[in-house]
Short mmCIF file of C-alpha atoms in Angstrom, two decimals:
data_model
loop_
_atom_site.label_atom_id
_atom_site.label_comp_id
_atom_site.label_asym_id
_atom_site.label_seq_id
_atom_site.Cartn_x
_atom_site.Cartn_y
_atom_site.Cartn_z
CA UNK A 165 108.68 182.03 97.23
CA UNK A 166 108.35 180.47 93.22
CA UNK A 167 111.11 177.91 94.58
CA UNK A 168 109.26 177.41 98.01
CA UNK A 169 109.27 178.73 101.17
CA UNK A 170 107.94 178.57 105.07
CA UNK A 171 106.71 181.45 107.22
CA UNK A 172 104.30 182.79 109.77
CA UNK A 173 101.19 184.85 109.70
CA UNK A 174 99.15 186.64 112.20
CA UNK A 175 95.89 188.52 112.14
CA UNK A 176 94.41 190.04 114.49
CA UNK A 177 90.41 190.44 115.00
CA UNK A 178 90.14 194.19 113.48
CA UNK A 179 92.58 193.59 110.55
CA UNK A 180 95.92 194.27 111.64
CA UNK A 181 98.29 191.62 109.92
CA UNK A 182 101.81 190.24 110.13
CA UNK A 183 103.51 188.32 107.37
CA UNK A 184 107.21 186.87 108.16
CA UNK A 185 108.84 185.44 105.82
CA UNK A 186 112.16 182.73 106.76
CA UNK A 187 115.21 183.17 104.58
CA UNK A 188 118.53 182.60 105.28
CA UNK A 189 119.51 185.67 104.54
CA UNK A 190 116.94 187.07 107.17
CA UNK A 191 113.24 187.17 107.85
CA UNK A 192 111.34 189.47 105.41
CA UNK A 193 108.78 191.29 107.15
CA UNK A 194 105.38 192.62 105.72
CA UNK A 195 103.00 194.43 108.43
CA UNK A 196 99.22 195.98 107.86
CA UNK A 197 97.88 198.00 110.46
CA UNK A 198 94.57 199.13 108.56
CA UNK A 199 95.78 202.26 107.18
CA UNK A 200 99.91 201.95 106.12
CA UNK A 201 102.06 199.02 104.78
CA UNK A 202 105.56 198.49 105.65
CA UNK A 203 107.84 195.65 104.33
CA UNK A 204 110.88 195.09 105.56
CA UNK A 205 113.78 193.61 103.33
CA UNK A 206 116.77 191.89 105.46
CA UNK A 207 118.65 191.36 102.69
CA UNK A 208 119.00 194.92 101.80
CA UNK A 209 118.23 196.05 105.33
CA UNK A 210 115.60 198.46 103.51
CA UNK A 211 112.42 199.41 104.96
CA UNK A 212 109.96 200.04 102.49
CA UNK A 213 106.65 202.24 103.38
CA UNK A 214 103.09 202.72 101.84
CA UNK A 215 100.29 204.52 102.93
CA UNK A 216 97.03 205.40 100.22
CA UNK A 217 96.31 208.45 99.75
CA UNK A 218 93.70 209.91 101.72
CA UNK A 219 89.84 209.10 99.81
CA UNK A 220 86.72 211.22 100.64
CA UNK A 221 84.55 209.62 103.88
CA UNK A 222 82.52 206.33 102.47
CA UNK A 223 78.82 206.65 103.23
CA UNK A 224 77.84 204.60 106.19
CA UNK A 225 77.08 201.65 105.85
CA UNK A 226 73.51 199.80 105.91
CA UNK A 227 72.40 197.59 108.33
CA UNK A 228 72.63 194.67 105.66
CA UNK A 229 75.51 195.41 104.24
CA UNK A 230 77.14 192.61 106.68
CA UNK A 231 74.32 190.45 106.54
CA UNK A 232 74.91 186.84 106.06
CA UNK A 233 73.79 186.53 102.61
CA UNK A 234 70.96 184.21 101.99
CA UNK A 235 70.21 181.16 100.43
CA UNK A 236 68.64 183.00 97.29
CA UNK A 237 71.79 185.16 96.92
CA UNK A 238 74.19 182.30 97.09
CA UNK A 239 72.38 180.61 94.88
CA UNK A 240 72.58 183.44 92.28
CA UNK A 241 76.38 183.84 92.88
CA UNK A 242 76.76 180.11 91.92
CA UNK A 243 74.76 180.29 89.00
CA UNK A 244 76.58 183.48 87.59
CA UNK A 245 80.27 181.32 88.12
CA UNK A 246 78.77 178.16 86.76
CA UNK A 247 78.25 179.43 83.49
CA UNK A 248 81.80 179.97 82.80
CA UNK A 249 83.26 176.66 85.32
CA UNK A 250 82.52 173.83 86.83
CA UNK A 251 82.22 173.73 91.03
CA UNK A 252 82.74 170.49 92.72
CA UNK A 253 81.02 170.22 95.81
CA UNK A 254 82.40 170.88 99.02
CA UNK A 255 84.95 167.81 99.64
CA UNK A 256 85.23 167.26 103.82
CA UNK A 257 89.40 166.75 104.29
CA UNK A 258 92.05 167.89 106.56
CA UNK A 259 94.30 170.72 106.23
CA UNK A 260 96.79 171.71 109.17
CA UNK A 261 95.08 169.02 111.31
CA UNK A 262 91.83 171.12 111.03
CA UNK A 263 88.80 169.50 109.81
CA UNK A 264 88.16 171.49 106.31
CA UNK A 265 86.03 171.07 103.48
CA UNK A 266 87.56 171.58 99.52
CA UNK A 267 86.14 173.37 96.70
CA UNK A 268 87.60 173.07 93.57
CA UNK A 269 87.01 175.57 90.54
CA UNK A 270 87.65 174.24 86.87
CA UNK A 271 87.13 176.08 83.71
CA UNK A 272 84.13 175.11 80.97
CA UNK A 273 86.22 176.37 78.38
CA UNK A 274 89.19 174.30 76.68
CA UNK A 275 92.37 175.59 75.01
CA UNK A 276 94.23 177.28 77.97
CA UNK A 277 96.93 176.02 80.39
CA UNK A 278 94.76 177.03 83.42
CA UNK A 279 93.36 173.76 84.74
CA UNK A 280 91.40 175.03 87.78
CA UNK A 281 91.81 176.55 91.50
CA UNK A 282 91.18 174.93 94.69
CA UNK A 283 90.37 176.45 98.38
CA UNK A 284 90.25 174.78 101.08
CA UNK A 285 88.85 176.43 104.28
CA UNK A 286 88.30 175.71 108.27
CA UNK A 287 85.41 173.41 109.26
CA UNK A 288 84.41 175.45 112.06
CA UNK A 289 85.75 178.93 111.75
CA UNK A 290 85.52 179.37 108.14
CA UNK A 291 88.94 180.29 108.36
CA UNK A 292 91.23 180.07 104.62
CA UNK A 293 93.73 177.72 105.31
CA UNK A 294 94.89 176.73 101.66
CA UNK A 295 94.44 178.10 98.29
CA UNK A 296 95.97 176.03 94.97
CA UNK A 297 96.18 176.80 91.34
CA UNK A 298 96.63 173.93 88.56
CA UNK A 299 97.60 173.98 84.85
CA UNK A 300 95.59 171.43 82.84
CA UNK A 301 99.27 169.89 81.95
CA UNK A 302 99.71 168.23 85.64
CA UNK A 303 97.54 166.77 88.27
CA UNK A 304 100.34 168.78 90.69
CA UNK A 305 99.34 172.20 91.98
CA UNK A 306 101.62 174.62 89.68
CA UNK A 307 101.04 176.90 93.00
CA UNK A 308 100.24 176.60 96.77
CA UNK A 309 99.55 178.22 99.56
CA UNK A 310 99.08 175.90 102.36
CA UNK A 311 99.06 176.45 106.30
CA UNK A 312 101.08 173.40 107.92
CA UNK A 313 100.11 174.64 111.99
CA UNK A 314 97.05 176.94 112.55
CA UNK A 315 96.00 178.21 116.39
CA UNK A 316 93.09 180.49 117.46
CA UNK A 317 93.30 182.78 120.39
CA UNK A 318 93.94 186.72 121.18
CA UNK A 319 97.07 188.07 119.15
CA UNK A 320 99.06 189.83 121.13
CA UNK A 321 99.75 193.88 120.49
CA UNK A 322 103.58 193.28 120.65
CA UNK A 323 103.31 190.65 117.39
CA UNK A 324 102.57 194.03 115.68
CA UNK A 325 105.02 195.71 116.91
CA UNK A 326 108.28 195.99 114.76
CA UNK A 327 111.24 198.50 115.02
CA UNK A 328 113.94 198.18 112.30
CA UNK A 329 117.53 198.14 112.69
CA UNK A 330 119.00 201.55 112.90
CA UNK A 331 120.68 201.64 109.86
CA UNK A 332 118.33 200.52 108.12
CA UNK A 333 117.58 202.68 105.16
CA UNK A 334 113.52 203.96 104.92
CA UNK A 335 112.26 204.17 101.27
CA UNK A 336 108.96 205.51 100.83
CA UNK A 337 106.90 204.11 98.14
CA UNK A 338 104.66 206.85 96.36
CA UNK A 339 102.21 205.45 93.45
CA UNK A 340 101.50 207.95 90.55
CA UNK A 341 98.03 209.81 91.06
CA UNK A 342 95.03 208.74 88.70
CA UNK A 343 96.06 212.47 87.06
CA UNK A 344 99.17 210.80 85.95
CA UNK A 345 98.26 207.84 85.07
CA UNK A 346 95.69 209.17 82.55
CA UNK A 347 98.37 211.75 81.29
CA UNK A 348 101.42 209.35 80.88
CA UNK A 349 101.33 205.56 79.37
CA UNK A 350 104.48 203.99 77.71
CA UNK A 351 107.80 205.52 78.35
CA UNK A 352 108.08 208.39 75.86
CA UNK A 353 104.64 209.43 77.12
CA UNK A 354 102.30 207.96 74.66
CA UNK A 355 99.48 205.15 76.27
CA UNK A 356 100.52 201.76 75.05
CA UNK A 357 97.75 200.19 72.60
CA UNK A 358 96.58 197.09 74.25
CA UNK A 359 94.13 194.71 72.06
CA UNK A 360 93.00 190.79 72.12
CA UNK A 361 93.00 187.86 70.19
CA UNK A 362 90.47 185.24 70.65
CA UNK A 363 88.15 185.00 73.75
CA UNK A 364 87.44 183.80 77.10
CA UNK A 365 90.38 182.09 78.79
CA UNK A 366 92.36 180.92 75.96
CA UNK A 367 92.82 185.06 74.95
CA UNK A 368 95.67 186.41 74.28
CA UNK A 369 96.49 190.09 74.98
CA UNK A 370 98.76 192.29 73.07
CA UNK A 371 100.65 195.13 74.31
CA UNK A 372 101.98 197.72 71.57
CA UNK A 373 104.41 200.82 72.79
CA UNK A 374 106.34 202.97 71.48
CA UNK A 375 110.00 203.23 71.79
CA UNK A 376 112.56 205.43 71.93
CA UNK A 377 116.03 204.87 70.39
CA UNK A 378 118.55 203.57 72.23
CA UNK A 379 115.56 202.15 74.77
CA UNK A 380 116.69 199.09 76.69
CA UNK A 381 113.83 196.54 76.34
CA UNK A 382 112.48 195.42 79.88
CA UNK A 383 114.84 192.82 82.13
CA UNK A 384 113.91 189.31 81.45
CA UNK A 385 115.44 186.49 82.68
CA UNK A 386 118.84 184.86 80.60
CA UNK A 387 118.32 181.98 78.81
CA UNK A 388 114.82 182.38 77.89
CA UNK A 389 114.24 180.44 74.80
CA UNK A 390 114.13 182.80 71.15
CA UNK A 391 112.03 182.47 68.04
CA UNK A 392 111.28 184.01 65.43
CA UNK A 393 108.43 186.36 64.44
CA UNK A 394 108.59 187.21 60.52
CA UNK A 395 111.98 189.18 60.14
CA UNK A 396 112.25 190.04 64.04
CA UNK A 397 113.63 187.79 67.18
CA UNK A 398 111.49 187.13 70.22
CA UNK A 399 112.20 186.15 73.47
CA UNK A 400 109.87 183.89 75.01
CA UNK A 401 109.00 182.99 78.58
CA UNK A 402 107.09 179.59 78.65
CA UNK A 403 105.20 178.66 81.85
CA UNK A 404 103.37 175.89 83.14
CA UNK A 405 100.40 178.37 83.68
CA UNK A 406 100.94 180.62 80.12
CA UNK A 407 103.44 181.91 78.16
CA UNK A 408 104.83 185.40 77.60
CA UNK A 409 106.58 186.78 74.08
CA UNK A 410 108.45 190.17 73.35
CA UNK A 411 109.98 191.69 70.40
CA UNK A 412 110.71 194.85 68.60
CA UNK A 413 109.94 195.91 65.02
CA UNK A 414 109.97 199.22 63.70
CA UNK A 415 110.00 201.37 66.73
CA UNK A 416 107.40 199.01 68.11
CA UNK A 417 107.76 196.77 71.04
CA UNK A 418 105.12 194.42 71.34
CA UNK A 419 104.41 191.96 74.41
CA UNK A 420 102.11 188.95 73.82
CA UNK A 421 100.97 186.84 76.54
CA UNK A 422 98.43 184.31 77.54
CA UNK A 423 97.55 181.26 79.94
CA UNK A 424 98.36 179.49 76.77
CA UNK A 425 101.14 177.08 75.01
CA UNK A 426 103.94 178.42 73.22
CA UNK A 427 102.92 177.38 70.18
CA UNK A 428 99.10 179.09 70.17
CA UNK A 429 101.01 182.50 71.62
CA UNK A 430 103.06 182.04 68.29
CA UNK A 431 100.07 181.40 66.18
CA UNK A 432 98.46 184.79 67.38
CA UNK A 433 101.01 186.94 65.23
CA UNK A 434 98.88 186.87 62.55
CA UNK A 435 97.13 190.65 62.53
CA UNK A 436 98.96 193.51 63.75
CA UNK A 437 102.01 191.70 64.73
CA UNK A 438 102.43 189.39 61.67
CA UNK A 439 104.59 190.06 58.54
#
């Protein structure tokens, strides 16, 4: 999907959802039915399976909890996200062939590679039909999510409906319990120290855990350019949207990152990662 790709999407009136995915290797298929999620994998012929853990009955709901909200309420949302960025208005255009109206999100604050988000959503339904994300270094959308043909009309129960080849091999995904996440952080056990440099958008958030020796440092992808960080060697994964830096030092391994250049993720090594 980074390099670009087409699909189809369905979603039905109380929730249900269909993702498909083309590939050439096969479709990838990713299906919601309101309570379990279930992704299929072509390539490995692997069914993967979700389902949350049971949660204690919410209260009902009041009457205006699905209120439209009013005037005075939008209002106040708008004011509380135009302190930190700046809201175009609504810009009338055409996504899909569907009349649609544009509203574009930039950031007050300078000094970060994030250059603003757009969405752009049906005329008359109100329906999402594209969402984009810039970096401040192009006038090109760094990301994009964009419907090309759009229809409206009952979804059929069958679209839901998906049986996987039988050999296919079931894996079924089981996330760790808030009990153990509280009890178990980095690898060896101990919570990894997480702390910030700077403020607002142009932050940038270090990640300190312990190691353990021998410990393979996480994949990243070959090639990535290296620098140096006082006696140690860092690899360094420059983005058009931020930048991401890891190294070792004395049992240490520390992860930097931030929507920001190369060279101010570099500059944040002075404090606890400096020397």
């Amino acid at each position: 999907m980074l390099s670009g790709a087409s699909g189809r999407l369905w979603i039905a009136k109380d929730g249900r959802t269909r993702l498909e995915l083309q590939a050439e290797k096969g479709d990838t298929q990713i299906l919601y039915d309101g309570h379990s999620l279930r992704v299929y994998d072509a390539a490995s012929n692997t069914l993967y399976r979700y389902t949350p853990p049971a949660e204690q009955p919410a209260k009902p709901a009041s009457p205006e909890t699905h209120e439209v909200p009013s005037v005075a309420k939008i209002e106040e949302a708008i004011a509380k996200l135009s302190k930190d960025t700046t809201l175009s208005g609504a810009t009338p255009t055409d996504v899909a062939g569907q009349a649609a109206y544009t509203l574009r999100v930039s950031p007050k604050e300078s000094g970060s590679l994030i250059g603003g988000a757009e969405l752009s959503w049906d005329a008359v339904h109100g329906v999402p039909l594209r969402a984009a994300l810039y970096s401040s270094t192009s006038s090109s959308p760094v990301i994009e999510l964009a419907a090309s043909e759009i229809s409206y009309g009952p979804v059929s129960d069958s679209v839901f409906a998906f049986t996987p080849p039988p050999n296919a091999k079931i894996e079924d995904v089981t996330l760790p319990s808030k009990h153990e996440t509280g009890q178990k952080g980095g690898s060896n056990g101990a919570r990894p120290k997480v702390t910030t440099h700077g403020h607002g958008i142009s932050g940038v958030t270090v990640v300190e855990a312990q190691t353990k020796p021998g410990e393979k440092p996480p994949a990243l992808p070959e090639g990535l350019p290296k620098v140096h960080v006082g006696s140690s060697t860092a690899t360094e994964l420059p983005t058009a949207l931020g930048t991401l830096l890891s190294f070792e030092r004395s049992g240490v391994r520390y992860l930097l990152v931030g929507a920001v250049n190369p060279a101010a993720i570099e500059a944040s090594r002075a404090g606890p990662v400096g020397g």
